[in-house]
PDB file of C-alpha atoms and ligand atoms in Angstrom:
ATOM      1  CA  UNK A  15      48.224 -36.483 -14.292  1.00 41.00           C
ATOM      2  CA  UNK A  16      45.273 -34.208 -13.831  1.00 45.00           C
ATOM      3  CA  UNK A  17      42.309 -34.808 -11.537  1.00 53.00           C
ATOM      4  CA  UNK A  18      40.193 -32.498 -13.687  1.00 64.00           C
ATOM      5  CA  UNK A  19      37.313 -33.876 -15.710  1.00 81.00           C
ATOM      6  CA  UNK A  20      37.417 -32.989 -19.375  1.00 84.00           C
ATOM      7  CA  UNK A  21      35.609 -29.701 -20.028  1.00 82.00           C
ATOM      8  CA  UNK A  22      33.072 -29.566 -22.857  1.00 82.00           C
ATOM      9  CA  UNK A  23      34.320 -28.279 -26.192  1.00 82.00           C
ATOM     10  CA  UNK A  24      32.755 -24.861 -26.777  1.00 85.00           C
ATOM     11  CA  UNK A  25      33.038 -24.236 -30.477  1.00 91.00           C
ATOM     12  CA  UNK A  26      31.260 -21.538 -32.458  1.00 93.00           C
ATOM     13  CA  UNK A  27      28.288 -23.721 -33.417  1.00 94.00           C
ATOM     14  CA  UNK A  28      27.749 -25.076 -29.905  1.00 94.00           C
ATOM     15  CA  UNK A  29      28.509 -21.852 -28.013  1.00 95.00           C
ATOM     16  CA  UNK A  30      24.869 -20.810 -27.558  1.00 96.00           C
ATOM     17  CA  UNK A  31      24.033 -24.214 -26.001  1.00 96.00           C
ATOM     18  CA  UNK A  32      26.484 -23.493 -23.178  1.00 94.00           C
ATOM     19  CA  UNK A  33      25.429 -19.861 -22.801  1.00 95.00           C
ATOM     20  CA  UNK A  34      21.817 -20.943 -22.261  1.00 97.00           C
ATOM     21  CA  UNK A  35      22.926 -23.767 -19.966  1.00 96.00           C
ATOM     22  CA  UNK A  36      24.783 -21.249 -17.799  1.00 94.00           C
ATOM     23  CA  UNK A  37      21.389 -19.521 -17.340  1.00 96.00           C
ATOM     24  CA  UNK A  38      19.698 -22.813 -16.465  1.00 96.00           C
ATOM     25  CA  UNK A  39      17.980 -23.252 -19.827  1.00 97.00           C
ATOM     26  CA  UNK A  40      18.129 -26.354 -21.983  1.00 98.00           C
ATOM     27  CA  UNK A  41      17.862 -25.294 -25.601  1.00 98.00           C
ATOM     28  CA  UNK A  42      18.486 -27.158 -28.816  1.00 97.00           C
ATOM     29  CA  UNK A  43      19.247 -25.708 -32.187  1.00 98.00           C
ATOM     30  CA  UNK A  44      16.337 -25.875 -34.617  1.00 98.00           C
ATOM     31  CA  UNK A  45      15.989 -24.918 -38.236  1.00 98.00           C
ATOM     32  CA  UNK A  46      14.260 -21.556 -38.695  1.00 98.00           C
ATOM     33  CA  UNK A  47      13.174 -22.732 -42.149  1.00 97.00           C
ATOM     34  CA  UNK A  48      11.551 -26.156 -41.665  1.00 98.00           C
ATOM     35  CA  UNK A  49      11.509 -26.231 -37.869  1.00 97.00           C
ATOM     36  CA  UNK A  50      13.439 -29.487 -37.476  1.00 97.00           C
ATOM     37  CA  UNK A  51      15.548 -29.633 -34.296  1.00 97.00           C
ATOM     38  CA  UNK A  52      19.117 -30.866 -34.670  1.00 96.00           C
ATOM     39  CA  UNK A  53      21.971 -31.956 -32.446  1.00 95.00           C
ATOM     40  CA  UNK A  54      24.874 -31.543 -32.318  1.00 93.00           C
ATOM     41  CA  UNK A  55      24.650 -27.913 -33.452  1.00 96.00           C
ATOM     42  CA  UNK A  56      25.866 -27.209 -36.968  1.00 96.00           C
ATOM     43  CA  UNK A  57      25.508 -24.412 -39.514  1.00 96.00           C
ATOM     44  CA  UNK A  58      23.217 -26.091 -42.046  1.00 97.00           C
ATOM     45  CA  UNK A  59      19.914 -27.966 -41.735  1.00 98.00           C
ATOM     46  CA  UNK A  60      20.326 -31.576 -42.954  1.00 96.00           C
ATOM     47  CA  UNK A  61      16.639 -31.671 -43.993  1.00 96.00           C
ATOM     48  CA  UNK A  62      16.178 -28.468 -46.013  1.00 98.00           C
ATOM     49  CA  UNK A  63      19.752 -27.072 -46.257  1.00 98.00           C
ATOM     50  CA  UNK A  64      18.728 -23.751 -44.692  1.00 98.00           C
ATOM     51  CA  UNK A  65      21.381 -21.816 -42.803  1.00 97.00           C
ATOM     52  CA  UNK A  66      18.759 -20.031 -40.648  1.00 98.00           C
ATOM     53  CA  UNK A  67      18.524 -21.397 -37.126  1.00 97.00           C
ATOM     54  CA  UNK A  68      17.062 -20.650 -33.727  1.00 98.00           C
ATOM     55  CA  UNK A  69      17.582 -22.014 -30.221  1.00 98.00           C
ATOM     56  CA  UNK A  70      14.396 -23.639 -28.998  1.00 97.00           C
ATOM     57  CA  UNK A  71      13.795 -23.955 -25.281  1.00 98.00           C
ATOM     58  CA  UNK A  72      13.045 -27.464 -24.028  1.00 98.00           C
ATOM     59  CA  UNK A  73      11.172 -28.419 -20.877  1.00 97.00           C
ATOM     60  CA  UNK A  74      14.182 -30.467 -19.815  1.00 97.00           C
ATOM     61  CA  UNK A  75      12.104 -33.624 -19.524  1.00 98.00           C
ATOM     62  CA  UNK A  76      13.132 -36.828 -21.204  1.00 98.00           C
ATOM     63  CA  UNK A  77      13.595 -40.564 -20.925  1.00 98.00           C
ATOM     64  CA  UNK A  78      16.671 -42.711 -20.592  1.00 98.00           C
ATOM     65  CA  UNK A  79      17.202 -44.150 -24.058  1.00 98.00           C
ATOM     66  CA  UNK A  80      20.394 -46.046 -23.199  1.00 98.00           C
ATOM     67  CA  UNK A  81      23.257 -45.979 -20.730  1.00 98.00           C
ATOM     68  CA  UNK A  82      26.677 -47.390 -19.983  1.00 97.00           C
ATOM     69  CA  UNK A  83      28.614 -47.891 -16.756  1.00 97.00           C
ATOM     70  CA  UNK A  84      32.298 -47.117 -17.392  1.00 95.00           C
ATOM     71  CA  UNK A  85      35.019 -49.000 -15.524  1.00 94.00           C
ATOM     72  CA  UNK A  86      38.792 -48.515 -15.687  1.00 94.00           C
ATOM     73  CA  UNK A  87      40.953 -48.245 -17.672  1.00 95.00           C
ATOM     74  CA  UNK A  88      39.794 -44.633 -17.899  1.00 94.00           C
ATOM     75  CA  UNK A  89      41.438 -41.230 -17.661  1.00 92.00           C
ATOM     76  CA  UNK A  90      42.648 -40.813 -14.076  1.00 91.00           C
ATOM     77  CA  UNK A  91      39.971 -38.299 -13.029  1.00 90.00           C
ATOM     78  CA  UNK A  92      37.234 -40.605 -14.311  1.00 92.00           C
ATOM     79  CA  UNK A  93      38.795 -43.774 -12.912  1.00 93.00           C
ATOM     80  CA  UNK A  94      38.655 -42.190  -9.443  1.00 90.00           C
ATOM     81  CA  UNK A  95      34.862 -41.849  -9.849  1.00 90.00           C
ATOM     82  CA  UNK A  96      34.099 -45.218 -11.449  1.00 92.00           C
ATOM     83  CA  UNK A  97      31.792 -46.987 -11.546  1.00 93.00           C
ATOM     84  CA  UNK A  98      29.490 -44.135 -12.528  1.00 94.00           C
ATOM     85  CA  UNK A  99      26.948 -43.829 -15.324  1.00 96.00           C
ATOM     86  CA  UNK A 100      26.688 -42.178 -18.702  1.00 96.00           C
ATOM     87  CA  UNK A 101      23.127 -41.974 -19.939  1.00 98.00           C
ATOM     88  CA  UNK A 102      21.642 -41.106 -23.316  1.00 98.00           C
ATOM     89  CA  UNK A 103      18.478 -39.028 -22.889  1.00 98.00           C
ATOM     90  CA  UNK A 104      15.698 -38.809 -25.469  1.00 98.00           C
ATOM     91  CA  UNK A 105      14.119 -35.366 -25.118  1.00 98.00           C
ATOM     92  CA  UNK A 106      10.340 -35.251 -24.545  1.00 97.00           C
ATOM     93  CA  UNK A 107       9.680 -32.527 -27.137  1.00 95.00           C
ATOM     94  CA  UNK A 108      12.261 -33.727 -29.644  1.00 95.00           C
ATOM     95  CA  UNK A 109      12.532 -37.535 -29.402  1.00 94.00           C
ATOM     96  CA  UNK A 110      15.099 -37.680 -32.200  1.00 93.00           C
ATOM     97  CA  UNK A 111      17.432 -35.493 -30.153  1.00 95.00           C
ATOM     98  CA  UNK A 112      19.476 -37.549 -27.713  1.00 97.00           C
ATOM     99  CA  UNK A 113      21.813 -35.904 -25.234  1.00 97.00           C
ATOM    100  CA  UNK A 114      24.623 -37.652 -23.377  1.00 95.00           C
ATOM    101  CA  UNK A 115      25.010 -36.920 -19.685  1.00 95.00           C
ATOM    102  CA  UNK A 116      25.047 -38.338 -16.189  1.00 96.00           C
ATOM    103  CA  UNK A 117      22.182 -39.401 -13.929  1.00 97.00           C
ATOM    104  CA  UNK A 118      22.836 -37.915 -10.496  1.00 97.00           C
ATOM    105  CA  UNK A 119      20.911 -37.173  -7.286  1.00 97.00           C
ATOM    106  CA  UNK A 120      21.168 -33.377  -7.631  1.00 96.00           C
ATOM    107  CA  UNK A 121      22.708 -30.599  -9.749  1.00 94.00           C
ATOM    108  CA  UNK A 122      26.083 -30.672  -8.006  1.00 93.00           C
ATOM    109  CA  UNK A 123      26.080 -34.290  -6.838  1.00 94.00           C
ATOM    110  CA  UNK A 124      29.023 -36.523  -7.779  1.00 91.00           C
ATOM    111  CA  UNK A 125      29.004 -38.641 -10.940  1.00 90.00           C
ATOM    112  CA  UNK A 126      28.628 -41.821  -8.877  1.00 92.00           C
ATOM    113  CA  UNK A 127      25.721 -40.569  -6.719  1.00 95.00           C
ATOM    114  CA  UNK A 128      23.206 -42.923  -8.387  1.00 95.00           C
ATOM    115  CA  UNK A 129      24.106 -46.619  -8.119  1.00 93.00           C
ATOM    116  CA  UNK A 130      24.237 -48.239 -11.588  1.00 92.00           C
ATOM    117  CA  UNK A 131      21.681 -50.888 -10.566  1.00 93.00           C
ATOM    118  CA  UNK A 132      19.062 -48.124 -10.089  1.00 94.00           C
ATOM    119  CA  UNK A 133      19.164 -47.069 -13.749  1.00 96.00           C
ATOM    120  CA  UNK A 134      16.381 -48.233 -16.070  1.00 97.00           C
ATOM    121  CA  UNK A 135      15.932 -47.738 -19.805  1.00 98.00           C
ATOM    122  CA  UNK A 136      12.798 -45.650 -20.319  1.00 98.00           C
ATOM    123  CA  UNK A 137      12.908 -43.991 -16.885  1.00 98.00           C
ATOM    124  CA  UNK A 138      11.739 -40.375 -16.877  1.00 98.00           C
ATOM    125  CA  UNK A 139      14.414 -37.817 -16.118  1.00 98.00           C
ATOM    126  CA  UNK A 140      14.642 -34.046 -15.770  1.00 98.00           C
ATOM    127  CA  UNK A 141      17.581 -31.805 -16.548  1.00 98.00           C
ATOM    128  CA  UNK A 142      19.266 -29.817 -13.774  1.00 97.00           C
ATOM    129  CA  UNK A 143      22.232 -27.457 -14.027  1.00 96.00           C
ATOM    130  CA  UNK A 144      25.243 -27.532 -11.760  1.00 92.00           C
ATOM    131  CA  UNK A 145      27.089 -24.453 -10.530  1.00 91.00           C
ATOM    132  CA  UNK A 146      29.560 -25.160 -13.346  1.00 88.00           C
ATOM    133  CA  UNK A 147      26.783 -24.747 -15.937  1.00 90.00           C
ATOM    134  CA  UNK A 148      26.832 -28.439 -16.870  1.00 91.00           C
ATOM    135  CA  UNK A 149      23.481 -30.012 -17.627  1.00 95.00           C
ATOM    136  CA  UNK A 150      22.909 -33.200 -15.624  1.00 96.00           C
ATOM    137  CA  UNK A 151      19.911 -35.436 -15.155  1.00 98.00           C
ATOM    138  CA  UNK A 152      17.847 -36.430 -12.143  1.00 98.00           C
ATOM    139  CA  UNK A 153      14.900 -38.808 -11.788  1.00 97.00           C
ATOM    140  CA  UNK A 154      11.735 -36.880 -12.650  1.00 92.00           C
ATOM    141  CA  UNK A 155       9.632 -36.025  -9.630  1.00 75.00           C
ATOM    142  CA  UNK A 156       5.940 -36.617 -10.219  1.00 63.00           C
TER     143      UNK A 156
HETATM  144 ZN1   ZN B 224      15.385 -27.125 -42.204  1.00 82.14          ZN
END
């Protein structure tokens, strides 16, 4: 059994997302025809069927739209960290885009660094990037 967390799948459509993340930038794919952002990345715009796309930089601000607190049975590496949180973040500039991640106390903090009872739907969060290039979320500092 491995103690390694599952790495993200880096396919051709999603590759740029991870390349920007490695530079500390949160970008989402948007249609270069009608301008509509979309996630997950895919070749064709579901609104206007254009194949032209761009990667639009986001501020990294958002709100917790939903969350879950996983408990075992889980894969071994995750069970060792449970209970932790998985949040769904609604992006400030693109409210229809919702990214799944973890609410943590800092970019390289463990998955269980924020107690589940501190999480609130609607709370403002800000993206941060760990040394591994993974986007994570912290409470927004005002
Ligand atoms: Zn379009």
